[in-house]
Amino acid sequence: PAAVSWYDEFQRLYDTIPCIEVQALKEHNDQVLHLSFSHSGCLFASCSKDCTVKIWSNELDISLQHSSNMRPYNWSYTQFSQFNSDDSLLLVSGVFVGPHNSSSGEIAVISMENFTLLSRVRNKPYDVFGCWLNETNLISGNLHRIGRITSCSVLWLNNAFQGIESENVNVVKRLFKIQNLNASTIRTVMVADCSRYDSPDLLLDYEEQLAASSTCPVFDLGSDSEEEEAKPKQTPEPAVQELPDDGGVTAEDGLQQFFDDIMEGRVRPAMTETELETKVAELFIRNRTKPPEVNLLSTDNNSKTKYLIFTTGCLTYSPHQIGIKRILPHQMTTAGPVLGEERRSDEFFDSLDHVIDIHGHIIGMGLSPDHRYLYVNSRAWPRDCVISDPMQPPPIAEEIDLHVFDLKTMKEVKRALRAHRAYTPNEECFFIFLDVSRDFVASGAEDRHGYIWDRHYNICLAKLQHDNVVNSVAFSPVEQELLLTASDDATIKVWRSPRTVRIQQVRKPRPRKLLFSWLMNQKS
């Protein structure tokens, strides 16, 4: 919408993409897993398999400012970090080694004033990661097993200053309690601020494109061939759906009828233990779950409402759905009862307010700077696949699909793009972090490259070379012409646009070489 001419657009797409490597940071001695900028853009943090979190000063030449080793706290490695809204605190998530070598997760809060450790919070499973809800409160997870493939995820609100607050003031409060079926769990939590929806930085409008292409093609932009590839999409369009109604059947009546059907032979006798457990859990949850919010899309009180977004599932343990739960203003503080609001017996679990089905393994999520759009990396399942065993998910594609969802309308607004690839099988699949700026979206990949796309034209603009898997990317929040990439090659690379490089060279002119000076003197 801001384009003035095609020449200006060509210049923008050529000259402002951060595709020139200007610095390589090699202070980590193992795989670098995650990068995060402070909101001011002055600092960024990196997490690594070497079990340190490093704080860097973002100047013309980036330098290391501080390094915290988490091994004294029995951590195996650090995996994720996030600055709070005023950049005074840093949340660091890692894998914690407990008794008998059992691995769980833990979140640490570090003060940016003097780099002291303020508090530690248990986080299970570790790939919940954790996130800030506001300046002083963060969200963590816990998991309780109910059966072999049935569990309950509890999301907790924690005060960052647990060791400082008075013992008479609550420092934790239960936010939500959600039942998981078929070995699924809640992972990868993040918070979207609804107050920004009515004035987005960039309004994506793809209705014409979607109407012109009913088959929703996937464009492979990562091919080395000069020929443009356009293939029909092989997987169904991700479905955005509201949760089904209870149907008016009580859990007790349903269970009794179900067991009567088994005894009298009205159901197939070849039901496995797994199928039986899932069926009982589904019947039990019907009359023990608090109903979802009446209208998630309502614009009332958006200025105070936030969405909790996370990956989940209902068919298998691999994350294949995105769950969305509204957080109301009175839930954004640890004040009140530790277990939250008083619940009736028929509200034992919380329901999800919205579910987006991806039909594939979700391996990355990221919000646009205005929190209006959710970008999702996924590896598709085969079309029409049937999951009969939740412990054996379908095979996943090597190509990574990049989807975009409008969180105001809860609809997919952009054709899926393919450029980056991943090769690990389903049971070993790991998270690849992506990031979004005003005009660009970037992601890592397992093909030893980072990728940059344009948000306006749906095209892949650059491939950024590493020597191993690229795990994370991060745009500077104040300068989208600066991008960082982190890789298994233990290196963080700094990329700037051609325009920025030229400006910096003018500011720091290089000395003329002796040979060049001699030739010029000969001419004169």
Coordinates of N, CA, C and O in Angstrom, one line a residue, residues 255-352:
L255 N -20.8 -42.5 29.9 CA -19.9 -43.6 30.3 C -20.7 -44.9 30.6 O -20.3 -46.0 30.2
Q256 N -21.9 -44.7 31.2 CA -22.7 -45.8 31.5 C -23.2 -46.5 30.2 O -23.2 -47.7 30.1
Q257 N -23.6 -45.7 29.3 CA -24.1 -46.2 28.0 C -22.9 -46.9 27.2 O -23.1 -48.0 26.6
F258 N -21.8 -46.3 27.3 CA -20.6 -46.9 26.7 C -20.3 -48.3 27.2 O -20.0 -49.2 26.5
F259 N -20.2 -48.4 28.6 CA -19.9 -49.7 29.2 C -21.0 -50.7 28.9 O -20.7 -51.9 28.7
D260 N -22.3 -50.2 28.9 CA -23.4 -51.1 28.6 C -23.2 -51.7 27.1 O -23.5 -52.9 26.9
D261 N -22.8 -50.8 26.2 CA -22.6 -51.2 24.8 C -21.5 -52.3 24.7 O -21.6 -53.2 23.9
I262 N -20.4 -52.1 25.5 CA -19.3 -53.1 25.5 C -19.8 -54.4 26.0 O -19.6 -55.5 25.4
M263 N -20.6 -54.4 27.2 CA -21.0 -55.7 27.8 C -22.0 -56.4 26.9 O -22.0 -57.6 26.9
E264 N -22.8 -55.6 26.2 CA -23.9 -56.3 25.4 C -23.4 -56.5 23.9 O -24.3 -56.9 23.1
G265 N -22.2 -56.2 23.6 CA -21.6 -56.5 22.3 C -22.1 -55.5 21.2 O -22.0 -55.9 20.0
R266 N -22.5 -54.3 21.6 CA -23.0 -53.4 20.5 C -21.8 -52.5 20.0 O -22.0 -51.8 19.0
V267 N -20.6 -52.6 20.6 CA -19.4 -52.0 20.0 C -18.4 -53.0 19.6 O -18.5 -54.2 20.1
R268 N -17.6 -52.7 18.7 CA -16.6 -53.7 18.1 C -15.7 -54.2 19.3 O -15.2 -53.4 20.0
P269 N -15.5 -55.5 19.4 CA -14.8 -56.1 20.5 C -13.3 -55.8 20.4 O -12.6 -56.0 21.3
A270 N -12.8 -55.5 19.2 CA -11.3 -55.4 19.0 C -10.8 -54.0 19.4 O -9.8 -53.5 18.9
M271 N -11.4 -53.4 20.4 CA -10.9 -52.0 20.8 C -9.7 -52.2 21.7 O -9.6 -53.0 22.6
T272 N -8.7 -51.4 21.3 CA -7.4 -51.5 22.1 C -7.5 -50.7 23.4 O -8.4 -49.9 23.6
E273 N -6.5 -50.9 24.3 CA -6.5 -50.2 25.5 C -6.4 -48.7 25.3 O -7.0 -47.9 26.0
T274 N -5.6 -48.3 24.2 CA -5.4 -46.9 23.9 C -6.7 -46.3 23.5 O -7.1 -45.2 23.9
E275 N -7.5 -47.0 22.6 CA -8.8 -46.5 22.1 C -9.8 -46.4 23.2 O -10.6 -45.5 23.3
L276 N -9.7 -47.4 24.1 CA -10.7 -47.4 25.3 C -10.4 -46.2 26.2 O -11.3 -45.5 26.6
E277 N -9.1 -45.9 26.5 CA -8.7 -44.8 27.3 C -9.1 -43.5 26.7 O -9.7 -42.6 27.4
T278 N -8.9 -43.3 25.4 CA -9.3 -42.1 24.7 C -10.8 -41.9 24.8 O -11.4 -40.8 25.0
K279 N -11.6 -43.0 24.5 CA -13.0 -42.9 24.5 C -13.6 -42.5 25.9 O -14.4 -41.6 26.1
V280 N -13.0 -43.1 27.0 CA -13.5 -42.8 28.3 C -13.1 -41.3 28.6 O -13.9 -40.6 29.2
A281 N -11.9 -40.9 28.2 CA -11.5 -39.5 28.5 C -12.4 -38.5 27.8 O -12.8 -37.5 28.3
E282 N -12.8 -38.8 26.5 CA -13.7 -37.9 25.8 C -15.0 -37.8 26.4 O -15.6 -36.7 26.5
L283 N -15.6 -38.9 26.9 CA -16.9 -38.9 27.5 C -16.8 -38.2 28.9 O -17.7 -37.4 29.2
F284 N -15.7 -38.4 29.6 CA -15.6 -37.7 30.9 C -15.5 -36.2 30.8 O -16.1 -35.4 31.5
I285 N -14.7 -35.7 29.7 CA -14.5 -34.3 29.6 C -15.7 -33.5 29.2 O -15.8 -32.3 29.4
R286 N -16.7 -34.2 28.6 CA -17.9 -33.5 28.1 C -18.6 -32.8 29.2 O -19.1 -31.7 29.0
N287 N -18.7 -33.4 30.3 CA -19.5 -32.7 31.4 C -18.6 -32.2 32.5 O -19.1 -32.0 33.6
R288 N -17.3 -32.1 32.3 CA -16.4 -31.6 33.3 C -15.6 -30.4 32.8 O -14.5 -30.1 33.3
T289 N -16.0 -29.8 31.7 CA -15.3 -28.7 31.1 C -16.1 -27.4 31.0 O -17.2 -27.4 30.6
K290 N -15.4 -26.3 31.5 CA -16.0 -25.0 31.4 C -16.2 -24.6 29.9 O -15.2 -24.8 29.1
P291 N -17.3 -24.1 29.5 CA -17.5 -23.8 28.1 C -16.6 -22.6 27.6 O -16.2 -21.8 28.4
P292 N -16.4 -22.6 26.3 CA -15.5 -21.5 25.8 C -16.2 -20.2 25.9 O -17.4 -20.0 26.2
E293 N -15.4 -19.1 25.7 CA -15.9 -17.8 25.7 C -16.9 -17.6 24.6 O -16.8 -18.2 23.5
V294 N -18.0 -16.9 24.8 CA -19.1 -16.8 23.9 C -18.7 -16.3 22.5 O -19.1 -16.9 21.5
N295 N -18.0 -15.2 22.4 CA -17.6 -14.7 21.1 C -16.1 -14.2 21.2 O -15.9 -13.1 21.6
L296 N -15.3 -15.0 20.7 CA -13.8 -14.7 20.7 C -13.5 -13.5 19.8 O -12.6 -12.8 20.0
L297 N -14.3 -13.4 18.7 CA -14.1 -12.3 17.7 C -14.6 -11.0 18.1 O -14.5 -10.0 17.3
S298 N -15.3 -10.9 19.2 CA -15.9 -9.6 19.6 C -14.8 -8.6 19.8 O -13.7 -8.8 20.4
T299 N -15.0 -7.3 19.4 CA -14.1 -6.3 19.5 C -14.2 -5.5 20.8 O -13.4 -4.6 21.1
D300 N -15.2 -5.9 21.7 CA -15.4 -5.2 22.9 C -14.2 -5.4 23.8 O -13.7 -6.6 24.0
N301 N -13.7 -4.4 24.5 CA -12.6 -4.5 25.5 C -11.3 -5.1 24.9 O -10.5 -5.7 25.6
N302 N -11.1 -4.9 23.6 CA -9.9 -5.4 23.0 C -8.7 -4.8 23.6 O -7.6 -5.3 23.6
S303 N -8.9 -3.5 24.1 CA -7.7 -2.8 24.6 C -7.1 -3.5 25.9 O -6.0 -3.2 26.2
K304 N -7.9 -4.3 26.5 CA -7.4 -4.9 27.7 C -7.3 -6.4 27.6 O -6.9 -7.1 28.6
T305 N -7.7 -7.0 26.5 CA -7.7 -8.5 26.3 C -6.4 -8.9 25.6 O -5.9 -8.2 24.8
K306 N -6.0 -10.1 26.0 CA -4.8 -10.8 25.4 C -5.2 -12.2 25.1 O -6.1 -12.8 25.7
Y307 N -4.6 -12.7 24.0 CA -4.7 -14.1 23.7 C -3.5 -15.0 24.1 O -2.4 -14.5 23.9
L308 N -3.8 -16.1 24.7 CA -2.7 -17.1 24.9 C -2.8 -18.1 23.8 O -3.8 -18.7 23.5
I309 N -1.6 -18.2 23.1 CA -1.5 -19.0 21.9 C -0.5 -20.1 22.1 O 0.5 -19.9 22.7
F310 N -0.8 -21.3 21.7 CA 0.1 -22.5 22.0 C -0.2 -23.6 21.0 O -1.3 -23.6 20.3
T311 N 0.7 -24.5 20.8 CA 0.5 -25.7 20.0 C -0.1 -26.8 20.9 O 0.2 -26.9 22.1
T312 N -0.9 -27.6 20.2 CA -1.5 -28.7 20.9 C -1.9 -29.8 19.9 O -1.4 -29.8 18.8
G313 N -2.8 -30.6 20.2 CA -3.3 -31.7 19.3 C -4.4 -32.5 19.9 O -4.8 -32.3 21.0
C314 N -5.0 -33.3 19.0 CA -6.1 -34.2 19.5 C -6.0 -35.6 19.0 O -6.7 -36.5 19.4
L315 N -5.0 -35.8 18.0 CA -4.9 -37.1 17.3 C -3.6 -37.9 17.7 O -3.6 -39.1 17.7
T316 N -2.6 -37.2 18.0 CA -1.3 -37.8 18.2 C -0.4 -36.8 19.0 O -0.8 -35.7 19.3
Y317 N 0.8 -37.3 19.4 CA 1.6 -36.5 20.3 C 2.3 -35.4 19.5 O 2.7 -34.4 20.1
S318 N 2.5 -35.5 18.2 CA 3.1 -34.4 17.5 C 2.2 -33.2 17.4 O 1.0 -33.3 17.1
P319 N 2.7 -32.0 17.6 CA 1.8 -30.8 17.7 C 1.2 -30.5 16.3 O 2.0 -30.2 15.3
H320 N -0.1 -30.6 16.1 CA -0.7 -30.3 14.8 C -1.9 -29.4 14.9 O -2.6 -29.2 13.9
Q321 N -2.1 -28.8 16.0 CA -3.2 -27.8 16.2 C -2.7 -26.6 16.9 O -1.7 -26.7 17.7
I322 N -3.3 -25.4 16.7 CA -3.0 -24.2 17.5 C -4.2 -23.9 18.3 O -5.3 -23.7 17.8
G323 N -4.0 -23.8 19.6 CA -5.0 -23.5 20.6 C -4.9 -22.0 20.9 O -3.8 -21.5 21.1
I324 N -6.1 -21.4 21.1 CA -6.2 -20.0 21.5 C -7.1 -19.8 22.7 O -8.2 -20.4 22.6
K325 N -6.7 -19.2 23.7 CA -7.4 -19.0 24.9 C -7.4 -17.5 25.3 O -6.3 -16.9 25.4
R326 N -8.5 -16.9 25.5 CA -8.6 -15.5 25.9 C -8.2 -15.3 27.3 O -8.6 -16.1 28.2
I327 N -7.3 -14.3 27.6 CA -6.9 -14.0 29.0 C -7.6 -12.7 29.3 O -7.4 -11.6 28.7
L328 N -8.5 -12.7 30.3 CA -9.3 -11.5 30.7 C -8.4 -10.6 31.6 O -7.5 -11.1 32.3
P329 N -8.8 -9.4 31.7 CA -8.0 -8.4 32.6 C -7.8 -8.9 34.0 O -6.7 -8.8 34.6
H330 N -8.8 -9.5 34.6 CA -8.7 -9.9 36.1 C -7.8 -11.1 36.2 O -7.4 -11.4 37.4
Q331 N -7.5 -11.8 35.1 CA -6.6 -12.9 35.2 C -5.1 -12.6 35.1 O -4.2 -13.5 35.2
M332 N -4.8 -11.3 34.9 CA -3.4 -10.9 34.5 C -2.6 -10.5 35.8 O -1.6 -9.8 35.7
T333 N -3.0 -11.0 36.9 CA -2.3 -10.7 38.2 C -2.3 -11.9 39.0 O -3.2 -12.8 38.9
T334 N -1.3 -12.1 39.9 CA -1.2 -13.2 40.8 C -2.1 -13.0 42.1 O -2.1 -13.8 42.9
A335 N -2.7 -11.8 42.2 CA -3.6 -11.6 43.3 C -4.8 -12.5 43.3 O -5.2 -12.9 42.3
G336 N -5.3 -12.9 44.5 CA -6.4 -13.8 44.6 C -6.0 -15.2 44.9 O -4.8 -15.4 45.2
P337 N -6.9 -16.1 44.9 CA -6.6 -17.5 45.3 C -5.6 -18.1 44.3 O -5.5 -17.8 43.1
V338 N -4.7 -18.9 44.9 CA -3.6 -19.6 44.2 C -4.2 -20.4 43.0 O -3.6 -20.5 41.9
L339 N -5.2 -21.1 43.3 CA -5.8 -22.0 42.3 C -6.8 -21.3 41.4 O -7.6 -21.9 40.7
G340 N -6.8 -20.0 41.4 CA -7.7 -19.2 40.5 C -9.1 -19.1 41.0 O -9.4 -19.3 42.2
E341 N -10.0 -18.8 40.1 CA -11.4 -18.7 40.5 C -12.0 -20.0 41.0 O -11.6 -21.1 40.5
E342 N -12.9 -19.9 41.9 CA -13.6 -21.1 42.4 C -14.4 -21.8 41.3 O -15.0 -21.1 40.5
R343 N -14.2 -23.1 41.2 CA -14.8 -23.9 40.1 C -15.9 -24.8 40.6 O -15.8 -25.4 41.6
R344 N -17.0 -24.9 39.7 CA -18.0 -25.9 40.0 C -17.5 -27.3 39.5 O -16.5 -27.4 38.8
S345 N -18.1 -28.4 40.0 CA -17.7 -29.7 39.6 C -17.7 -29.9 38.1 O -17.0 -30.8 37.5
D346 N -18.6 -29.2 37.4 CA -18.8 -29.4 36.0 C -17.8 -28.4 35.2 O -17.9 -28.3 34.0
E347 N -16.9 -27.8 35.9 CA -15.9 -26.9 35.2 C -14.5 -27.3 35.7 O -13.7 -26.4 35.9
F348 N -14.3 -28.6 35.8 CA -13.0 -29.0 36.2 C -11.8 -28.6 35.3 O -10.7 -28.3 35.7
F349 N -12.1 -28.7 33.9 CA -11.2 -28.3 32.9 C -11.6 -27.1 32.2 O -12.8 -26.7 32.2
D350 N -10.7 -26.3 31.6 CA -11.0 -25.2 30.8 C -11.0 -25.7 29.3 O -10.2 -26.5 28.9
S351 N -11.9 -25.1 28.6 CA -12.0 -25.4 27.1 C -11.2 -24.4 26.4 O -10.9 -23.3 26.8
L352 N -10.8 -24.8 25.1 CA -10.1 -23.8 24.3 C -11.2 -22.9 23.6 O -12.2 -23.4 23.3

